[in-house]
Short mmCIF file of C-alpha atoms in Angstrom, two decimals:
data_model
loop_
_atom_site.label_atom_id
_atom_site.label_comp_id
_atom_site.label_asym_id
_atom_site.label_seq_id
_atom_site.Cartn_x
_atom_site.Cartn_y
_atom_site.Cartn_z
CA MET A 260 -70.54 -0.69 52.33
CA HIS A 261 -70.59 -0.10 48.48
CA THR A 262 -66.96 1.26 49.04
CA GLU A 263 -65.67 -1.66 50.84
CA LEU A 264 -67.24 -3.86 48.13
CA LEU A 265 -65.39 -1.95 45.52
CA TRP A 266 -62.17 -2.21 47.66
CA SER A 267 -62.50 -5.85 47.87
CA GLU A 268 -63.03 -6.43 44.39
CA TYR A 269 -60.07 -4.05 43.28
CA ARG A 270 -57.66 -5.87 45.84
CA TYR A 271 -58.82 -9.21 44.54
CA ARG A 272 -58.39 -8.35 40.80
CA HIS A 273 -55.17 -6.84 41.18
CA ASP A 274 -53.76 -9.72 43.41
CA HIS A 275 -55.10 -12.10 40.89
CA ILE A 276 -53.29 -10.37 38.05
CA TRP A 277 -50.11 -10.56 39.85
CA LYS A 278 -50.29 -14.10 40.85
CA VAL A 279 -51.09 -15.01 37.17
CA LEU A 280 -48.27 -12.87 35.91
CA PHE A 281 -45.92 -14.86 38.39
CA GLN A 282 -47.28 -18.21 37.14
CA LEU A 283 -46.79 -17.35 33.61
CA THR A 284 -43.54 -16.14 34.01
CA ALA A 285 -42.22 -19.16 36.29
CA ALA A 286 -43.81 -21.47 33.41
CA THR A 287 -42.17 -19.85 30.79
CA VAL A 288 -38.98 -19.58 32.28
CA LEU A 289 -38.76 -23.28 33.32
CA LEU A 290 -39.85 -24.25 29.87
CA ALA A 291 -37.51 -21.96 28.31
CA ILE A 292 -34.24 -23.27 30.09
CA ALA A 293 -35.33 -26.86 30.48
CA PRO A 294 -33.10 -27.77 27.31
CA TYR A 295 -29.99 -26.20 29.14
CA ILE A 296 -30.44 -28.39 32.18
CA GLN A 297 -29.48 -31.83 30.47
CA THR A 298 -27.26 -31.71 27.66
CA GLN A 299 -27.47 -35.29 26.98
CA ILE A 300 -31.29 -35.01 26.53
CA THR A 301 -30.54 -32.30 24.09
CA ARG A 302 -27.99 -34.91 22.38
CA VAL A 303 -30.53 -37.31 21.99
CA VAL A 304 -33.77 -35.64 20.87
CA SER A 305 -31.65 -32.95 18.96
CA TYR A 306 -33.95 -30.31 17.50
CA TRP A 307 -37.15 -31.66 19.27
CA VAL A 308 -35.98 -30.09 22.61
CA LEU A 309 -37.17 -26.80 21.02
CA ALA A 310 -40.59 -27.80 21.65
CA LEU A 311 -40.34 -26.90 25.27
CA PRO A 312 -39.52 -23.19 25.08
CA ILE A 313 -42.08 -23.13 21.92
CA LEU A 314 -44.59 -24.43 24.40
CA GLY A 315 -43.62 -21.84 26.75
CA ILE A 316 -44.21 -18.95 24.34
CA PHE A 317 -47.83 -20.44 23.35
CA LEU A 318 -48.41 -20.71 27.16
CA LEU A 319 -47.52 -16.85 27.65
CA LEU A 320 -49.39 -16.03 24.44
CA PHE A 321 -52.64 -17.86 25.81
CA GLY A 322 -52.21 -16.44 29.44
CA THR A 323 -52.15 -13.15 27.92
CA LEU A 324 -55.47 -13.67 26.08
CA LEU A 325 -56.83 -14.61 29.64
CA LEU A 326 -55.27 -11.72 31.17
CA ARG A 327 -56.69 -9.33 28.95
CA GLU A 328 -60.21 -10.01 30.18
CA GLU A 329 -59.13 -9.60 33.70
CA LEU A 330 -57.43 -6.34 32.96
CA LEU A 331 -60.59 -5.21 31.36
CA LEU A 332 -62.61 -6.09 34.31
CA PHE A 333 -59.88 -4.46 36.78
CA SER A 334 -59.86 -1.27 34.86
CA GLN A 335 -63.70 -0.58 35.10
CA ILE A 336 -63.41 -1.64 38.86
CA LYS A 337 -60.29 0.78 39.51
CA ALA A 338 -62.47 3.74 37.76
CA ARG A 339 -65.36 3.19 40.20
CA PHE A 340 -63.23 2.82 43.03
CA ARG A 341 -60.91 5.81 42.23
CA ALA A 342 -64.38 7.93 41.65
CA GLU A 343 -65.40 6.95 44.88
CA GLN A 344 -62.16 7.91 46.49
CA SER A 345 -62.77 11.11 45.04
CA ALA A 346 -66.17 11.78 46.18
CA LEU A 347 -65.69 10.75 49.82
CA LEU A 348 -61.80 11.82 50.50
CA GLY A 349 -61.05 13.88 47.89
CA ILE A 350 -58.20 12.23 46.43
CA GLU A 351 -57.51 12.67 42.65
CA HIS A 352 -55.39 10.58 40.75
CA PRO A 353 -53.44 11.94 38.03
CA PRO A 354 -53.60 10.07 34.61
CA GLY A 355 -50.68 7.78 34.41
CA PHE A 356 -49.09 5.26 32.17
CA GLY A 357 -51.48 2.80 33.49
CA PHE A 358 -51.38 -1.11 35.22
CA ASP A 359 -52.69 -2.70 32.16
CA ARG A 360 -49.83 -1.18 29.88
CA PHE A 361 -47.21 -2.20 32.34
CA VAL A 362 -48.57 -5.78 32.36
CA TYR A 363 -48.66 -5.90 28.38
CA LEU A 364 -45.04 -4.19 28.35
CA TYR A 365 -43.97 -6.87 30.62
CA LEU A 366 -45.54 -9.99 28.97
CA GLY A 367 -44.38 -8.56 25.39
CA ALA A 368 -40.64 -8.08 26.79
CA LEU A 369 -41.12 -11.79 28.06
CA CYS A 370 -42.07 -13.10 24.80
CA VAL A 371 -39.47 -11.21 22.90
CA LEU A 372 -36.94 -12.69 25.49
CA GLY A 373 -38.44 -16.07 24.69
CA GLN A 374 -37.98 -15.77 20.85
CA SER A 375 -34.62 -14.65 21.41
CA ASN A 376 -34.04 -17.85 23.58
CA LEU A 377 -35.14 -19.85 20.85
CA TYR A 378 -32.76 -18.37 18.24
CA VAL A 379 -29.75 -19.15 20.69
CA LEU A 380 -31.02 -22.76 21.24
CA TRP A 381 -31.19 -23.37 17.40
CA GLN A 382 -28.31 -21.59 16.36
CA VAL A 383 -25.90 -22.20 19.08
CA TRP A 384 -26.71 -24.57 22.02
CA ILE A 385 -28.14 -27.44 20.11
CA PRO A 386 -25.39 -27.46 17.29
CA ALA A 387 -22.36 -27.21 20.21
CA ALA A 388 -24.30 -30.00 22.13
CA ILE A 389 -24.57 -32.34 18.99
CA SER A 390 -21.02 -31.66 17.83
CA ALA A 391 -19.73 -32.26 21.38
CA ALA A 392 -21.20 -35.86 21.21
#
């Protein structure tokens, strides 16, 4: 029973982290590409259109803080579950790079891409859209 509870909690936390990652990715990407969709809006609001991708980056940073707590809980549950696996089934897990590191690496890359997008919008896209008017 104890192992089933650990497995259930392990699976829930793991799935929840992936779900939040996908939602953060979708929201960040949608906010990042919004200025490219309607050039007319970019011409009208000019540099104010940068507010959307900036909001996406802030959402990503806030989501990372929330995911940090989930990853800490998941790490504790994973350690207990793997100890149970080792004791009951003799399954040993070699130390690896770690799921949480992959998550942080992914979120960091997404943040860098968001910042690069801001630069392209600011230096290339918006000036081109304004001058095409």
